[in-house]
Amino acid sequence: MQINRLFEIVHILLNKKMTTAKELAHRFEVSVRTIYRDIDILSSAGIPVYAIQGKGGGISLLDDYVLNKSVLSEDEQNEILFALQSLGLAQNPETDRVLSKLSSLFNKNKTSWIEVDLSPWGSNKHKTSEFTILKNAILNHQIIEFTYFNSSGARSTRRVEPLKLIFKVNAWYLQGFCLGKNEYRTFKSSRMSNIDITQDFFTDRTLEEPLTDHKDEDSQKWIDMRLQIAPQGAYRVFDEFKEKEITRNQDGSYTVTTSLPESKWLFHYLLSFGTDIEILAPQNIREIIQGKLEEMVRKHKKLK
């Protein structure tokens, strides 16, 4: 990529008094003419690079040139480095190389003060690899194919033009144009498997409406609920519900008024609280939970 080549040219010139266009062309496997175009771009960007013709000549920077003082402020340097460190969640070797080069250019030795990793604790490298696959497919405008399980557990094979990755409410989502459904859809990444980048390319479509407001693969009915959670469940109350939904009772328990999606997931979620939860409303959900608990008791009774 040209931007990476430009950064590396400046990096070389900062660490080497002079080089030649031929040497740079050989290093980057491009033509000498391309190198001279790069030099023109750097010059127009305010970087004092110049070429000396003839024997003993070459390409160099003005003496005592320091990139960080001439182009970017201290805060801007830190913002750029932080952004690159944030991209570390994709474990892309290219990101590490650019971070290393810019750290050297900015004379910043300490770049490990923060680590951004949005994957769940205990997740393996396979999920990170899937993130990189999706990112590359979006940037290269390549159609992807994958297996998808919706919230009801229905399995389907999808062929999609990927457009955007979104991190929302502790989960990654892919937004794109589903060729099978012939419309824009949103897919939860944890329900995607066997992701494959095809050799078919696509051009961006014109969105008739904001994609974030379009149909979601997991769109469904939401249920207004009122829950009572015991004091020992406080850690989950404040992790999983909004503050405005929570009321602390005199006995130390919590009443939560919220909306949750109507699906099989809902019952698994409520049961995950064990004896710390009581469903106060609606009555039909309370009765369904009661029925499931009775079924669990029957299955776990000892055989006589």
mmCIF file of C-alpha atoms in Angstrom, residues 77-278:
data_model
loop_
_atom_site.group_PDB
_atom_site.id
_atom_site.type_symbol
_atom_site.label_atom_id
_atom_site.label_comp_id
_atom_site.label_asym_id
_atom_site.label_seq_id
_atom_site.Cartn_x
_atom_site.Cartn_y
_atom_site.Cartn_z
ATOM 1 C CA GLN A 77 1.168 11.632 17.857
ATOM 2 C CA ASN A 78 -0.306 9.967 20.931
ATOM 3 C CA GLU A 79 -3.753 9.753 19.292
ATOM 4 C CA ILE A 80 -2.282 8.058 16.204
ATOM 5 C CA LEU A 81 -0.318 5.557 18.278
ATOM 6 C CA PHE A 82 -3.344 4.827 20.453
ATOM 7 C CA ALA A 83 -5.489 4.197 17.373
ATOM 8 C CA LEU A 84 -2.916 1.748 16.036
ATOM 9 C CA GLN A 85 -2.694 -0.012 19.386
ATOM 10 C CA SER A 86 -6.484 -0.296 19.390
ATOM 11 C CA LEU A 87 -6.258 -2.143 16.077
ATOM 12 C CA GLY A 88 -4.148 -4.759 17.833
ATOM 13 C CA LEU A 89 -7.351 -6.696 18.527
ATOM 14 C CA ALA A 90 -7.152 -7.887 14.906
ATOM 15 C CA GLN A 91 -3.606 -9.184 15.444
ATOM 16 C CA ASN A 92 -2.639 -7.917 12.011
ATOM 17 C CA PRO A 93 1.153 -8.007 11.451
ATOM 18 C CA GLU A 94 0.863 -4.924 9.214
ATOM 19 C CA THR A 95 -0.495 -2.919 12.166
ATOM 20 C CA ASP A 96 2.471 -3.918 14.324
ATOM 21 C CA ARG A 97 4.927 -2.879 11.606
ATOM 22 C CA VAL A 98 3.302 0.526 11.117
ATOM 23 C CA LEU A 99 3.156 1.056 14.897
ATOM 24 C CA SER A 100 6.856 0.237 15.177
ATOM 25 C CA LYS A 101 7.786 2.632 12.377
ATOM 26 C CA LEU A 102 5.696 5.498 13.699
ATOM 27 C CA SER A 103 6.983 4.976 17.233
ATOM 28 C CA SER A 104 10.491 5.335 15.867
ATOM 29 C CA LEU A 105 9.576 8.396 13.811
ATOM 30 C CA PHE A 106 7.954 10.068 16.817
ATOM 31 C CA ASN A 107 10.793 8.980 19.106
ATOM 32 C CA LYS A 108 8.300 7.223 21.382
ATOM 33 C CA ASN A 109 9.798 4.252 23.162
ATOM 34 C CA LYS A 110 6.851 3.451 25.417
ATOM 35 C CA THR A 111 3.933 2.175 23.326
ATOM 36 C CA SER A 112 2.758 -0.697 25.512
ATOM 37 C CA TRP A 113 0.965 1.348 28.182
ATOM 38 C CA ILE A 114 -2.426 0.168 26.943
ATOM 39 C CA GLU A 115 -3.818 -2.939 25.292
ATOM 40 C CA VAL A 116 -7.234 -2.967 23.650
ATOM 41 C CA ASP A 117 -8.786 -6.418 23.345
ATOM 42 C CA LEU A 118 -12.543 -6.595 22.818
ATOM 43 C CA SER A 119 -12.681 -10.398 22.666
ATOM 44 C CA PRO A 120 -14.172 -12.321 25.613
ATOM 45 C CA TRP A 121 -11.871 -13.745 28.276
ATOM 46 C CA GLY A 122 -10.716 -17.198 27.264
ATOM 47 C CA SER A 123 -11.486 -16.753 23.568
ATOM 48 C CA ASN A 124 -9.109 -18.379 21.131
ATOM 49 C CA LYS A 125 -7.158 -17.052 18.175
ATOM 50 C CA HIS A 126 -9.732 -18.500 15.783
ATOM 51 C CA LYS A 127 -12.202 -15.685 16.517
ATOM 52 C CA THR A 128 -9.466 -13.091 16.043
ATOM 53 C CA SER A 129 -8.641 -14.699 12.699
ATOM 54 C CA GLU A 130 -12.299 -14.414 11.655
ATOM 55 C CA PHE A 131 -12.215 -10.706 12.513
ATOM 56 C CA THR A 132 -9.202 -10.251 10.219
ATOM 57 C CA ILE A 133 -10.920 -12.184 7.413
ATOM 58 C CA LEU A 134 -13.989 -9.951 7.633
ATOM 59 C CA LYS A 135 -11.877 -6.797 7.789
ATOM 60 C CA ASN A 136 -9.911 -7.787 4.686
ATOM 61 C CA ALA A 137 -13.076 -8.707 2.790
ATOM 62 C CA ILE A 138 -14.581 -5.284 3.546
ATOM 63 C CA LEU A 139 -11.448 -3.367 2.523
ATOM 64 C CA ASN A 140 -10.934 -5.423 -0.639
ATOM 65 C CA HIS A 141 -14.641 -5.388 -1.632
ATOM 66 C CA GLN A 142 -14.831 -9.186 -1.813
ATOM 67 C CA ILE A 143 -17.992 -11.236 -1.374
ATOM 68 C CA ILE A 144 -17.945 -13.679 1.555
ATOM 69 C CA GLU A 145 -19.797 -16.934 2.175
ATOM 70 C CA PHE A 146 -20.564 -18.346 5.629
ATOM 71 C CA THR A 147 -22.897 -20.510 7.681
ATOM 72 C CA TYR A 148 -25.266 -18.568 9.926
ATOM 73 C CA PHE A 149 -27.487 -19.558 12.852
ATOM 74 C CA ASN A 150 -30.244 -17.077 13.724
ATOM 75 C CA SER A 151 -31.665 -16.516 17.211
ATOM 76 C CA SER A 152 -34.050 -19.450 16.734
ATOM 77 C CA GLY A 153 -31.219 -21.804 15.826
ATOM 78 C CA ALA A 154 -32.168 -22.054 12.134
ATOM 79 C CA ARG A 155 -29.102 -22.799 9.973
ATOM 80 C CA SER A 156 -28.535 -21.187 6.571
ATOM 81 C CA THR A 157 -25.723 -20.531 4.096
ATOM 82 C CA ARG A 158 -25.216 -16.865 3.266
ATOM 83 C CA ARG A 159 -23.462 -15.028 0.465
ATOM 84 C CA VAL A 160 -22.886 -11.415 1.493
ATOM 85 C CA GLU A 161 -21.234 -8.204 0.351
ATOM 86 C CA PRO A 162 -19.617 -7.104 3.660
ATOM 87 C CA LEU A 163 -19.712 -3.376 4.412
ATOM 88 C CA LYS A 164 -19.063 -2.650 8.067
ATOM 89 C CA LEU A 165 -18.026 -4.220 11.379
ATOM 90 C CA ILE A 166 -19.779 -2.893 14.475
ATOM 91 C CA PHE A 167 -19.036 -3.515 18.143
ATOM 92 C CA LYS A 168 -22.201 -3.047 20.194
ATOM 93 C CA VAL A 169 -23.322 -4.274 23.624
ATOM 94 C CA ASN A 170 -20.370 -6.627 24.110
ATOM 95 C CA ALA A 171 -20.668 -8.273 20.687
ATOM 96 C CA TRP A 172 -19.391 -7.867 17.120
ATOM 97 C CA TYR A 173 -21.828 -7.537 14.215
ATOM 98 C CA LEU A 174 -21.310 -7.559 10.456
ATOM 99 C CA GLN A 175 -23.466 -5.359 8.260
ATOM 100 C CA GLY A 176 -23.711 -6.078 4.574
ATOM 101 C CA PHE A 177 -25.891 -6.823 1.564
ATOM 102 C CA CYS A 178 -27.232 -10.389 1.641
ATOM 103 C CA LEU A 179 -27.405 -11.633 -1.946
ATOM 104 C CA GLY A 180 -29.811 -14.444 -1.027
ATOM 105 C CA LYS A 181 -32.338 -12.128 0.643
ATOM 106 C CA ASN A 182 -31.520 -9.268 -1.766
ATOM 107 C CA GLU A 183 -31.421 -6.699 1.045
ATOM 108 C CA TYR A 184 -29.177 -5.261 3.726
ATOM 109 C CA ARG A 185 -28.827 -7.381 6.862
ATOM 110 C CA THR A 186 -26.960 -7.391 10.169
ATOM 111 C CA PHE A 187 -25.289 -10.601 11.357
ATOM 112 C CA LYS A 188 -23.990 -11.373 14.847
ATOM 113 C CA SER A 189 -20.412 -12.571 14.364
ATOM 114 C CA SER A 190 -20.630 -15.238 17.089
ATOM 115 C CA ARG A 191 -23.330 -16.957 15.009
ATOM 116 C CA MET A 192 -21.184 -16.987 11.864
ATOM 117 C CA SER A 193 -18.958 -19.949 10.998
ATOM 118 C CA ASN A 194 -16.998 -21.357 8.036
ATOM 119 C CA ILE A 195 -16.325 -17.826 6.792
ATOM 120 C CA ASP A 196 -14.731 -17.842 3.349
ATOM 121 C CA ILE A 197 -13.584 -14.952 1.155
ATOM 122 C CA THR A 198 -14.532 -15.610 -2.451
ATOM 123 C CA GLN A 199 -12.738 -14.285 -5.515
ATOM 124 C CA ASP A 200 -15.859 -12.351 -6.507
ATOM 125 C CA PHE A 201 -15.623 -8.584 -6.072
ATOM 126 C CA PHE A 202 -18.400 -6.035 -5.648
ATOM 127 C CA THR A 203 -18.893 -2.295 -5.909
ATOM 128 C CA ASP A 204 -20.506 -0.303 -3.120
ATOM 129 C CA ARG A 205 -24.254 0.095 -3.415
ATOM 130 C CA THR A 206 -26.089 3.348 -2.718
ATOM 131 C CA LEU A 207 -27.932 3.033 0.587
ATOM 132 C CA GLU A 208 -31.542 4.161 0.424
ATOM 133 C CA GLU A 209 -31.589 4.549 4.218
ATOM 134 C CA PRO A 210 -29.029 4.373 7.058
ATOM 135 C CA LEU A 211 -27.812 0.807 7.349
ATOM 136 C CA THR A 212 -27.973 0.853 11.144
ATOM 137 C CA ASP A 213 -31.735 1.373 10.892
ATOM 138 C CA HIS A 214 -32.241 -1.482 8.427
ATOM 139 C CA LYS A 215 -33.468 -4.975 9.130
ATOM 140 C CA ASP A 216 -31.452 -6.954 11.632
ATOM 141 C CA GLU A 217 -31.113 -10.719 11.322
ATOM 142 C CA ASP A 218 -31.944 -10.923 15.021
ATOM 143 C CA SER A 219 -34.844 -8.458 14.969
ATOM 144 C CA GLN A 220 -37.777 -9.741 17.025
ATOM 145 C CA LYS A 221 -40.414 -8.858 19.577
ATOM 146 C CA TRP A 222 -39.306 -7.379 22.896
ATOM 147 C CA ILE A 223 -41.041 -8.100 26.210
ATOM 148 C CA ASP A 224 -41.447 -5.594 29.038
ATOM 149 C CA MET A 225 -40.357 -7.348 32.226
ATOM 150 C CA ARG A 226 -40.083 -6.710 35.951
ATOM 151 C CA LEU A 227 -37.533 -8.790 37.832
ATOM 152 C CA GLN A 228 -36.474 -9.042 41.449
ATOM 153 C CA ILE A 229 -32.872 -10.023 42.022
ATOM 154 C CA ALA A 230 -31.362 -10.974 45.377
ATOM 155 C CA PRO A 231 -28.516 -8.919 46.939
ATOM 156 C CA GLN A 232 -25.934 -11.558 45.997
ATOM 157 C CA GLY A 233 -26.805 -10.941 42.340
ATOM 158 C CA ALA A 234 -25.824 -7.272 42.515
ATOM 159 C CA TYR A 235 -22.702 -7.762 40.377
ATOM 160 C CA ARG A 236 -24.852 -8.899 37.465
ATOM 161 C CA VAL A 237 -27.503 -6.262 37.999
ATOM 162 C CA PHE A 238 -25.083 -3.395 37.443
ATOM 163 C CA ASP A 239 -23.163 -5.183 34.677
ATOM 164 C CA GLU A 240 -26.175 -6.147 32.588
ATOM 165 C CA PHE A 241 -28.845 -3.487 33.113
ATOM 166 C CA LYS A 242 -29.001 0.280 32.800
ATOM 167 C CA GLU A 243 -28.913 2.324 35.981
ATOM 168 C CA LYS A 244 -32.304 3.888 35.240
ATOM 169 C CA GLU A 245 -33.847 0.386 35.107
ATOM 170 C CA ILE A 246 -32.644 -0.540 38.605
ATOM 171 C CA THR A 247 -34.358 0.159 41.938
ATOM 172 C CA ARG A 248 -32.672 -0.875 45.174
ATOM 173 C CA ASN A 249 -35.088 -2.218 47.791
ATOM 174 C CA GLN A 250 -34.840 -1.868 51.576
ATOM 175 C CA ASP A 251 -33.943 -5.543 52.027
ATOM 176 C CA GLY A 252 -30.927 -5.121 49.694
ATOM 177 C CA SER A 253 -32.572 -6.808 46.703
ATOM 178 C CA TYR A 254 -33.074 -5.072 43.348
ATOM 179 C CA THR A 255 -36.132 -4.564 41.200
ATOM 180 C CA VAL A 256 -35.270 -4.310 37.510
ATOM 181 C CA THR A 257 -37.745 -2.948 34.974
ATOM 182 C CA THR A 258 -36.451 -3.650 31.478
ATOM 183 C CA SER A 259 -37.228 -5.062 28.025
ATOM 184 C CA LEU A 260 -35.748 -8.336 26.811
ATOM 185 C CA PRO A 261 -36.036 -10.124 23.431
ATOM 186 C CA GLU A 262 -38.646 -12.863 23.111
ATOM 187 C CA SER A 263 -36.642 -15.959 22.186
ATOM 188 C CA LYS A 264 -35.277 -19.241 23.539
ATOM 189 C CA TRP A 265 -32.287 -17.210 24.723
ATOM 190 C CA LEU A 266 -34.531 -15.321 27.159
ATOM 191 C CA PHE A 267 -35.372 -18.404 29.213
ATOM 192 C CA HIS A 268 -31.755 -19.591 29.323
ATOM 193 C CA TYR A 269 -30.760 -16.091 30.420
ATOM 194 C CA LEU A 270 -33.323 -15.895 33.220
ATOM 195 C CA LEU A 271 -32.484 -19.383 34.461
ATOM 196 C CA SER A 272 -28.775 -18.461 34.556
ATOM 197 C CA PHE A 273 -29.551 -16.332 37.649
ATOM 198 C CA GLY A 274 -30.496 -19.496 39.522
ATOM 199 C CA THR A 275 -32.248 -18.833 42.832
ATOM 200 C CA ASP A 276 -31.194 -15.167 42.795
ATOM 201 C CA ILE A 277 -34.082 -14.120 40.547
ATOM 202 C CA GLU A 278 -37.877 -13.924 40.664
#
